[in-house]
Amino acid sequence: MLIGTIVQGKGAHVVTVPPDATVTDLLSLLAEHNIGAVVVSADGHAIAGIVSERDIVRHLHMRGGAVLSEPVSSIMTVEVRTCGPDENVEDLRKTMTVHRFRHVPVVQDGRLIGIVSIGDVVKSAIEELETERAHLVGYLHG
Ligand code: AMP
């Protein structure tokens, strides 16, 4: 399955946060949208970084509650690994496993067009297995 198929299925809306928003604002976004990571972007298209719940936990542990009033840019990961809509989900699964992150923004022509989570990748794997099983059962029962 292609990444683009997943993006089509879940919709192209990506929650973003400007780099100067506070970590408290970020917490609101994560809770409101029930998500685990947000792309950091000043204009909603160009990626400046990514922040996940793990970044918040790590910085809270290291520096305490003061981090809540700091800008998101102080805790974000700047080197973001992205993928394109024509890439294979299987390759993305390997990337996520090797690098141990659960979110990868999807970019086309330099613009953010979606985000794929490890949950989306697992869901697509289950769907593929179910389709394969249905074909095999159909084949065996003529
Ligand atoms: P996650 O597993 O997505 O919650 O993220 C774990 C760590 O990897 C956090 O420090 C994130 O900021 C970082 N991270 C998440 N997604 C990406 C990505 N696509 N590229 C680079 N770093 C990422």
mmCIF file with all atom_site columns, C-alpha atoms and ligand atoms in Angstrom:
data_model
loop_
_atom_site.group_PDB
_atom_site.id
_atom_site.type_symbol
_atom_site.label_atom_id
_atom_site.label_alt_id
_atom_site.label_comp_id
_atom_site.label_asym_id
_atom_site.label_entity_id
_atom_site.label_seq_id
_atom_site.pdbx_PDB_ins_code
_atom_site.Cartn_x
_atom_site.Cartn_y
_atom_site.Cartn_z
_atom_site.occupancy
_atom_site.B_iso_or_equiv
_atom_site.pdbx_formal_charge
_atom_site.auth_seq_id
_atom_site.auth_comp_id
_atom_site.auth_asym_id
_atom_site.auth_atom_id
_atom_site.pdbx_PDB_model_num
ATOM   1   C CA  . MET A 1 1   ? 0.000   0.000   0.000  1.00 0.00 ? 1   MET A CA  1
ATOM   2   C CA  . LEU A 1 2   ? 1.158   3.548   -0.733 1.00 0.00 ? 2   LEU A CA  1
ATOM   3   C CA  . ILE A 1 3   ? 1.391   6.333   1.845  1.00 0.00 ? 3   ILE A CA  1
ATOM   4   C CA  . GLY A 1 4   ? -0.897  8.426   -0.384 1.00 0.00 ? 4   GLY A CA  1
ATOM   5   C CA  . THR A 1 5   ? -3.663  5.839   0.039  1.00 0.00 ? 5   THR A CA  1
ATOM   6   C CA  . ILE A 1 6   ? -3.480  6.186   3.832  1.00 0.00 ? 6   ILE A CA  1
ATOM   7   C CA  . VAL A 1 7   ? -3.535  9.994   3.565  1.00 0.00 ? 7   VAL A CA  1
ATOM   8   C CA  . GLN A 1 8   ? -6.595  9.819   1.277  1.00 0.00 ? 8   GLN A CA  1
ATOM   9   C CA  . GLY A 1 9   ? -8.334  7.527   3.767  1.00 0.00 ? 9   GLY A CA  1
ATOM   10  C CA  . LYS A 1 10  ? -7.759  9.661   6.847  1.00 0.00 ? 10  LYS A CA  1
ATOM   11  C CA  . GLY A 1 11  ? -7.868  13.081  5.192  1.00 0.00 ? 11  GLY A CA  1
ATOM   12  C CA  . ALA A 1 12  ? -5.174  15.647  4.574  1.00 0.00 ? 12  ALA A CA  1
ATOM   13  C CA  . HIS A 1 13  ? -5.804  17.749  7.697  1.00 0.00 ? 13  HIS A CA  1
ATOM   14  C CA  . VAL A 1 14  ? -2.663  18.044  9.811  1.00 0.00 ? 14  VAL A CA  1
ATOM   15  C CA  . VAL A 1 15  ? -2.657  19.731  13.208 1.00 0.00 ? 15  VAL A CA  1
ATOM   16  C CA  . THR A 1 16  ? 0.219   22.226  13.362 1.00 0.00 ? 16  THR A CA  1
ATOM   17  C CA  . VAL A 1 17  ? 1.498   24.607  16.023 1.00 0.00 ? 17  VAL A CA  1
ATOM   18  C CA  . PRO A 1 18  ? 3.599   27.779  15.495 1.00 0.00 ? 18  PRO A CA  1
ATOM   19  C CA  . PRO A 1 19  ? 7.128   27.624  16.981 1.00 0.00 ? 19  PRO A CA  1
ATOM   20  C CA  . ASP A 1 20  ? 6.403   30.509  19.369 1.00 0.00 ? 20  ASP A CA  1
ATOM   21  C CA  . ALA A 1 21  ? 3.296   28.897  20.910 1.00 0.00 ? 21  ALA A CA  1
ATOM   22  C CA  . THR A 1 22  ? 3.868   27.743  24.483 1.00 0.00 ? 22  THR A CA  1
ATOM   23  C CA  . VAL A 1 23  ? 4.181   24.149  25.641 1.00 0.00 ? 23  VAL A CA  1
ATOM   24  C CA  . THR A 1 24  ? 0.872   24.711  27.504 1.00 0.00 ? 24  THR A CA  1
ATOM   25  C CA  . ASP A 1 25  ? -0.770  25.597  24.154 1.00 0.00 ? 25  ASP A CA  1
ATOM   26  C CA  . LEU A 1 26  ? 0.724   22.410  22.745 1.00 0.00 ? 26  LEU A CA  1
ATOM   27  C CA  . LEU A 1 27  ? -0.786  20.365  25.586 1.00 0.00 ? 27  LEU A CA  1
ATOM   28  C CA  . SER A 1 28  ? -4.218  21.804  24.742 1.00 0.00 ? 28  SER A CA  1
ATOM   29  C CA  . LEU A 1 29  ? -3.821  20.804  21.082 1.00 0.00 ? 29  LEU A CA  1
ATOM   30  C CA  . LEU A 1 30  ? -2.733  17.249  21.934 1.00 0.00 ? 30  LEU A CA  1
ATOM   31  C CA  . ALA A 1 31  ? -5.672  16.821  24.343 1.00 0.00 ? 31  ALA A CA  1
ATOM   32  C CA  . GLU A 1 32  ? -8.259  18.526  22.114 1.00 0.00 ? 32  GLU A CA  1
ATOM   33  C CA  . HIS A 1 33  ? -7.388  16.455  19.033 1.00 0.00 ? 33  HIS A CA  1
ATOM   34  C CA  . ASN A 1 34  ? -6.542  13.302  20.963 1.00 0.00 ? 34  ASN A CA  1
ATOM   35  C CA  . ILE A 1 35  ? -3.170  12.967  19.176 1.00 0.00 ? 35  ILE A CA  1
ATOM   36  C CA  . GLY A 1 36  ? 0.411   12.211  20.205 1.00 0.00 ? 36  GLY A CA  1
ATOM   37  C CA  . ALA A 1 37  ? 2.463   14.589  18.068 1.00 0.00 ? 37  ALA A CA  1
ATOM   38  C CA  . VAL A 1 38  ? 2.118   17.931  16.307 1.00 0.00 ? 38  VAL A CA  1
ATOM   39  C CA  . VAL A 1 39  ? 4.071   19.345  13.383 1.00 0.00 ? 39  VAL A CA  1
ATOM   40  C CA  . VAL A 1 40  ? 5.649   22.713  14.189 1.00 0.00 ? 40  VAL A CA  1
ATOM   41  C CA  . SER A 1 41  ? 5.078   25.213  11.394 1.00 0.00 ? 41  SER A CA  1
ATOM   42  C CA  . ALA A 1 42  ? 4.727   28.990  11.195 1.00 0.00 ? 42  ALA A CA  1
ATOM   43  C CA  . ASP A 1 43  ? 2.453   28.901  8.136  1.00 0.00 ? 43  ASP A CA  1
ATOM   44  C CA  . GLY A 1 44  ? 0.901   25.412  8.304  1.00 0.00 ? 44  GLY A CA  1
ATOM   45  C CA  . HIS A 1 45  ? 2.866   24.227  5.248  1.00 0.00 ? 45  HIS A CA  1
ATOM   46  C CA  . ALA A 1 46  ? 6.643   24.504  5.804  1.00 0.00 ? 46  ALA A CA  1
ATOM   47  C CA  . ILE A 1 47  ? 7.934   22.203  8.547  1.00 0.00 ? 47  ILE A CA  1
ATOM   48  C CA  . ALA A 1 48  ? 10.081  23.766  11.295 1.00 0.00 ? 48  ALA A CA  1
ATOM   49  C CA  . GLY A 1 49  ? 10.040  20.716  13.584 1.00 0.00 ? 49  GLY A CA  1
ATOM   50  C CA  . ILE A 1 50  ? 7.943   18.071  15.287 1.00 0.00 ? 50  ILE A CA  1
ATOM   51  C CA  . VAL A 1 51  ? 6.954   17.702  18.958 1.00 0.00 ? 51  VAL A CA  1
ATOM   52  C CA  . SER A 1 52  ? 5.490   14.626  20.549 1.00 0.00 ? 52  SER A CA  1
ATOM   53  C CA  . GLU A 1 53  ? 4.192   13.793  24.008 1.00 0.00 ? 53  GLU A CA  1
ATOM   54  C CA  . ARG A 1 54  ? 7.577   12.165  24.680 1.00 0.00 ? 54  ARG A CA  1
ATOM   55  C CA  . ASP A 1 55  ? 9.357   15.516  24.236 1.00 0.00 ? 55  ASP A CA  1
ATOM   56  C CA  . ILE A 1 56  ? 7.041   17.097  26.810 1.00 0.00 ? 56  ILE A CA  1
ATOM   57  C CA  . VAL A 1 57  ? 7.573   14.259  29.304 1.00 0.00 ? 57  VAL A CA  1
ATOM   58  C CA  . ARG A 1 58  ? 11.364  14.336  28.857 1.00 0.00 ? 58  ARG A CA  1
ATOM   59  C CA  . HIS A 1 59  ? 11.678  18.120  29.278 1.00 0.00 ? 59  HIS A CA  1
ATOM   60  C CA  . LEU A 1 60  ? 9.262   18.199  32.226 1.00 0.00 ? 60  LEU A CA  1
ATOM   61  C CA  . HIS A 1 61  ? 11.399  15.557  33.916 1.00 0.00 ? 61  HIS A CA  1
ATOM   62  C CA  . MET A 1 62  ? 14.652  17.430  33.173 1.00 0.00 ? 62  MET A CA  1
ATOM   63  C CA  . ARG A 1 63  ? 13.576  21.008  33.862 1.00 0.00 ? 63  ARG A CA  1
ATOM   64  C CA  . GLY A 1 64  ? 10.311  20.910  35.783 1.00 0.00 ? 64  GLY A CA  1
ATOM   65  C CA  . GLY A 1 65  ? 7.083   22.894  35.315 1.00 0.00 ? 65  GLY A CA  1
ATOM   66  C CA  . ALA A 1 66  ? 8.858   26.020  34.006 1.00 0.00 ? 66  ALA A CA  1
ATOM   67  C CA  . VAL A 1 67  ? 8.956   24.316  30.618 1.00 0.00 ? 67  VAL A CA  1
ATOM   68  C CA  . LEU A 1 68  ? 5.176   24.790  30.291 1.00 0.00 ? 68  LEU A CA  1
ATOM   69  C CA  . SER A 1 69  ? 5.546   28.508  29.601 1.00 0.00 ? 69  SER A CA  1
ATOM   70  C CA  . GLU A 1 70  ? 8.449   28.069  27.189 1.00 0.00 ? 70  GLU A CA  1
ATOM   71  C CA  . PRO A 1 71  ? 8.010   28.140  23.412 1.00 0.00 ? 71  PRO A CA  1
ATOM   72  C CA  . VAL A 1 72  ? 7.407   24.878  21.592 1.00 0.00 ? 72  VAL A CA  1
ATOM   73  C CA  . SER A 1 73  ? 10.606  25.546  19.602 1.00 0.00 ? 73  SER A CA  1
ATOM   74  C CA  . SER A 1 74  ? 12.630  24.897  22.799 1.00 0.00 ? 74  SER A CA  1
ATOM   75  C CA  . ILE A 1 75  ? 11.528  21.247  22.962 1.00 0.00 ? 75  ILE A CA  1
ATOM   76  C CA  . MET A 1 76  ? 10.901  20.324  19.311 1.00 0.00 ? 76  MET A CA  1
ATOM   77  C CA  . THR A 1 77  ? 12.946  17.959  17.148 1.00 0.00 ? 77  THR A CA  1
ATOM   78  C CA  . VAL A 1 78  ? 14.360  20.030  14.294 1.00 0.00 ? 78  VAL A CA  1
ATOM   79  C CA  . GLU A 1 79  ? 15.565  17.277  11.977 1.00 0.00 ? 79  GLU A CA  1
ATOM   80  C CA  . VAL A 1 80  ? 12.253  15.840  10.874 1.00 0.00 ? 80  VAL A CA  1
ATOM   81  C CA  . ARG A 1 81  ? 12.088  12.682  8.832  1.00 0.00 ? 81  ARG A CA  1
ATOM   82  C CA  . THR A 1 82  ? 9.341   13.001  6.245  1.00 0.00 ? 82  THR A CA  1
ATOM   83  C CA  . CYS A 1 83  ? 7.980   10.765  3.502  1.00 0.00 ? 83  CYS A CA  1
ATOM   84  C CA  . GLY A 1 84  ? 6.250   11.234  0.156  1.00 0.00 ? 84  GLY A CA  1
ATOM   85  C CA  . PRO A 1 85  ? 2.808   9.973   -0.937 1.00 0.00 ? 85  PRO A CA  1
ATOM   86  C CA  . ASP A 1 86  ? 4.383   7.585   -3.489 1.00 0.00 ? 86  ASP A CA  1
ATOM   87  C CA  . GLU A 1 87  ? 6.456   5.733   -0.889 1.00 0.00 ? 87  GLU A CA  1
ATOM   88  C CA  . ASN A 1 88  ? 5.525   2.308   0.367  1.00 0.00 ? 88  ASN A CA  1
ATOM   89  C CA  . VAL A 1 89  ? 3.955   1.830   3.808  1.00 0.00 ? 89  VAL A CA  1
ATOM   90  C CA  . GLU A 1 90  ? 6.233   -1.180  4.348  1.00 0.00 ? 90  GLU A CA  1
ATOM   91  C CA  . ASP A 1 91  ? 9.353   1.029   4.014  1.00 0.00 ? 91  ASP A CA  1
ATOM   92  C CA  . LEU A 1 92  ? 7.857   3.577   6.405  1.00 0.00 ? 92  LEU A CA  1
ATOM   93  C CA  . ARG A 1 93  ? 7.163   0.845   8.947  1.00 0.00 ? 93  ARG A CA  1
ATOM   94  C CA  . LYS A 1 94  ? 10.864  -0.094  8.855  1.00 0.00 ? 94  LYS A CA  1
ATOM   95  C CA  . THR A 1 95  ? 11.922  3.563   9.220  1.00 0.00 ? 95  THR A CA  1
ATOM   96  C CA  . MET A 1 96  ? 9.631   4.020   12.235 1.00 0.00 ? 96  MET A CA  1
ATOM   97  C CA  . THR A 1 97  ? 10.928  0.830   13.839 1.00 0.00 ? 97  THR A CA  1
ATOM   98  C CA  . VAL A 1 98  ? 14.609  1.592   13.258 1.00 0.00 ? 98  VAL A CA  1
ATOM   99  C CA  . HIS A 1 99  ? 14.436  5.251   14.364 1.00 0.00 ? 99  HIS A CA  1
ATOM   100 C CA  . ARG A 1 100 ? 11.838  4.669   17.092 1.00 0.00 ? 100 ARG A CA  1
ATOM   101 C CA  . PHE A 1 101 ? 9.380   7.403   16.277 1.00 0.00 ? 101 PHE A CA  1
ATOM   102 C CA  . ARG A 1 102 ? 5.680   6.985   15.763 1.00 0.00 ? 102 ARG A CA  1
ATOM   103 C CA  . HIS A 1 103 ? 4.823   9.911   13.497 1.00 0.00 ? 103 HIS A CA  1
ATOM   104 C CA  . VAL A 1 104 ? 6.012   10.854  10.014 1.00 0.00 ? 104 VAL A CA  1
ATOM   105 C CA  . PRO A 1 105 ? 4.737   13.942  8.158  1.00 0.00 ? 105 PRO A CA  1
ATOM   106 C CA  . VAL A 1 106 ? 3.890   13.435  4.474  1.00 0.00 ? 106 VAL A CA  1
ATOM   107 C CA  . VAL A 1 107 ? 5.297   16.089  2.147  1.00 0.00 ? 107 VAL A CA  1
ATOM   108 C CA  . GLN A 1 108 ? 4.663   16.745  -1.541 1.00 0.00 ? 108 GLN A CA  1
ATOM   109 C CA  . ASP A 1 109 ? 6.392   19.527  -3.500 1.00 0.00 ? 109 ASP A CA  1
ATOM   110 C CA  . GLY A 1 110 ? 7.676   20.992  -0.240 1.00 0.00 ? 110 GLY A CA  1
ATOM   111 C CA  . ARG A 1 111 ? 4.199   21.222  1.319  1.00 0.00 ? 111 ARG A CA  1
ATOM   112 C CA  . LEU A 1 112 ? 2.772   19.315  4.237  1.00 0.00 ? 112 LEU A CA  1
ATOM   113 C CA  . ILE A 1 113 ? -0.095  17.138  2.946  1.00 0.00 ? 113 ILE A CA  1
ATOM   114 C CA  . GLY A 1 114 ? -0.644  14.676  5.782  1.00 0.00 ? 114 GLY A CA  1
ATOM   115 C CA  . ILE A 1 115 ? 0.804   12.779  8.717  1.00 0.00 ? 115 ILE A CA  1
ATOM   116 C CA  . VAL A 1 116 ? 1.074   9.028   9.226  1.00 0.00 ? 116 VAL A CA  1
ATOM   117 C CA  . SER A 1 117 ? 1.210   7.504   12.696 1.00 0.00 ? 117 SER A CA  1
ATOM   118 C CA  . ILE A 1 118 ? 2.326   4.041   13.742 1.00 0.00 ? 118 ILE A CA  1
ATOM   119 C CA  . GLY A 1 119 ? -1.385  3.343   14.376 1.00 0.00 ? 119 GLY A CA  1
ATOM   120 C CA  . ASP A 1 120 ? -2.169  4.079   10.707 1.00 0.00 ? 120 ASP A CA  1
ATOM   121 C CA  . VAL A 1 121 ? 0.667   1.770   9.631  1.00 0.00 ? 121 VAL A CA  1
ATOM   122 C CA  . VAL A 1 122 ? -0.562  -1.082  11.844 1.00 0.00 ? 122 VAL A CA  1
ATOM   123 C CA  . LYS A 1 123 ? -4.145  -0.551  10.621 1.00 0.00 ? 123 LYS A CA  1
ATOM   124 C CA  . SER A 1 124 ? -3.048  -0.796  6.967  1.00 0.00 ? 124 SER A CA  1
ATOM   125 C CA  . ALA A 1 125 ? -1.057  -3.986  7.724  1.00 0.00 ? 125 ALA A CA  1
ATOM   126 C CA  . ILE A 1 126 ? -4.143  -5.573  9.337  1.00 0.00 ? 126 ILE A CA  1
ATOM   127 C CA  . GLU A 1 127 ? -6.322  -4.587  6.353  1.00 0.00 ? 127 GLU A CA  1
ATOM   128 C CA  . GLU A 1 128 ? -3.814  -6.117  3.929  1.00 0.00 ? 128 GLU A CA  1
ATOM   129 C CA  . LEU A 1 129 ? -3.683  -9.354  5.953  1.00 0.00 ? 129 LEU A CA  1
ATOM   130 C CA  . GLU A 1 130 ? -7.492  -9.536  6.035  1.00 0.00 ? 130 GLU A CA  1
ATOM   131 C CA  . THR A 1 131 ? -7.726  -9.048  2.256  1.00 0.00 ? 131 THR A CA  1
ATOM   132 C CA  . GLU A 1 132 ? -5.046  -11.705 1.710  1.00 0.00 ? 132 GLU A CA  1
ATOM   133 C CA  . ARG A 1 133 ? -6.889  -14.109 4.028  1.00 0.00 ? 133 ARG A CA  1
ATOM   134 C CA  . ALA A 1 134 ? -10.207 -13.529 2.206  1.00 0.00 ? 134 ALA A CA  1
ATOM   135 C CA  . HIS A 1 135 ? -8.498  -14.292 -1.127 1.00 0.00 ? 135 HIS A CA  1
ATOM   136 C CA  . LEU A 1 136 ? -6.942  -17.482 0.227  1.00 0.00 ? 136 LEU A CA  1
ATOM   137 C CA  . VAL A 1 137 ? -10.254 -18.669 1.732  1.00 0.00 ? 137 VAL A CA  1
ATOM   138 C CA  . GLY A 1 138 ? -11.995 -17.878 -1.567 1.00 0.00 ? 138 GLY A CA  1
ATOM   139 C CA  . TYR A 1 139 ? -9.338  -19.806 -3.472 1.00 0.00 ? 139 TYR A CA  1
ATOM   140 C CA  . LEU A 1 140 ? -9.553  -22.857 -1.166 1.00 0.00 ? 140 LEU A CA  1
ATOM   141 C CA  . HIS A 1 141 ? -13.338 -22.984 -1.308 1.00 0.00 ? 141 HIS A CA  1
ATOM   142 C CA  . GLY A 1 142 ? -13.382 -22.504 -5.073 1.00 0.00 ? 142 GLY A CA  1
HETATM 143 P P1  . AMP B 2 .   ? 7.120   9.721   18.858 1.00 0.00 ? 1   AMP B P1  1
HETATM 144 O O1  . AMP B 2 .   ? 7.494   8.280   18.934 1.00 0.00 ? 1   AMP B O1  1
HETATM 145 O O2  . AMP B 2 .   ? 6.565   10.104  17.507 1.00 0.00 ? 1   AMP B O2  1
HETATM 146 O O3  . AMP B 2 .   ? 6.272   10.171  19.990 1.00 0.00 ? 1   AMP B O3  1
HETATM 147 O O4  . AMP B 2 .   ? 8.479   10.570  18.934 1.00 0.00 ? 1   AMP B O4  1
HETATM 148 C C1  . AMP B 2 .   ? 9.612   10.171  19.650 1.00 0.00 ? 1   AMP B C1  1
HETATM 149 C C2  . AMP B 2 .   ? 10.725  11.206  19.445 1.00 0.00 ? 1   AMP B C2  1
HETATM 150 O O5  . AMP B 2 .   ? 11.038  11.308  18.050 1.00 0.00 ? 1   AMP B O5  1
HETATM 151 C C3  . AMP B 2 .   ? 10.372  12.634  19.877 1.00 0.00 ? 1   AMP B C3  1
HETATM 152 O O6  . AMP B 2 .   ? 11.549  13.263  20.340 1.00 0.00 ? 1   AMP B O6  1
HETATM 153 C C4  . AMP B 2 .   ? 9.900   13.311  18.587 1.00 0.00 ? 1   AMP B C4  1
HETATM 154 O O7  . AMP B 2 .   ? 10.111  14.722  18.568 1.00 0.00 ? 1   AMP B O7  1
HETATM 155 C C5  . AMP B 2 .   ? 10.757  12.618  17.555 1.00 0.00 ? 1   AMP B C5  1
HETATM 156 N N1  . AMP B 2 .   ? 10.060  12.437  16.289 1.00 0.00 ? 1   AMP B N1  1
HETATM 157 C C6  . AMP B 2 .   ? 8.772   12.058  16.097 1.00 0.00 ? 1   AMP B C6  1
HETATM 158 N N2  . AMP B 2 .   ? 8.486   11.969  14.804 1.00 0.00 ? 1   AMP B N2  1
HETATM 159 C C7  . AMP B 2 .   ? 9.619   12.304  14.139 1.00 0.00 ? 1   AMP B C7  1
HETATM 160 C C8  . AMP B 2 .   ? 9.985   12.417  12.753 1.00 0.00 ? 1   AMP B C8  1
HETATM 161 N N3  . AMP B 2 .   ? 9.125   12.134  11.788 1.00 0.00 ? 1   AMP B N3  1
HETATM 162 N N4  . AMP B 2 .   ? 11.264  12.790  12.450 1.00 0.00 ? 1   AMP B N4  1
HETATM 163 C C9  . AMP B 2 .   ? 12.147  13.049  13.430 1.00 0.00 ? 1   AMP B C9  1
HETATM 164 N N5  . AMP B 2 .   ? 11.872  12.962  14.734 1.00 0.00 ? 1   AMP B N5  1
HETATM 165 C C10 . AMP B 2 .   ? 10.635  12.603  15.099 1.00 0.00 ? 1   AMP B C10 1
#
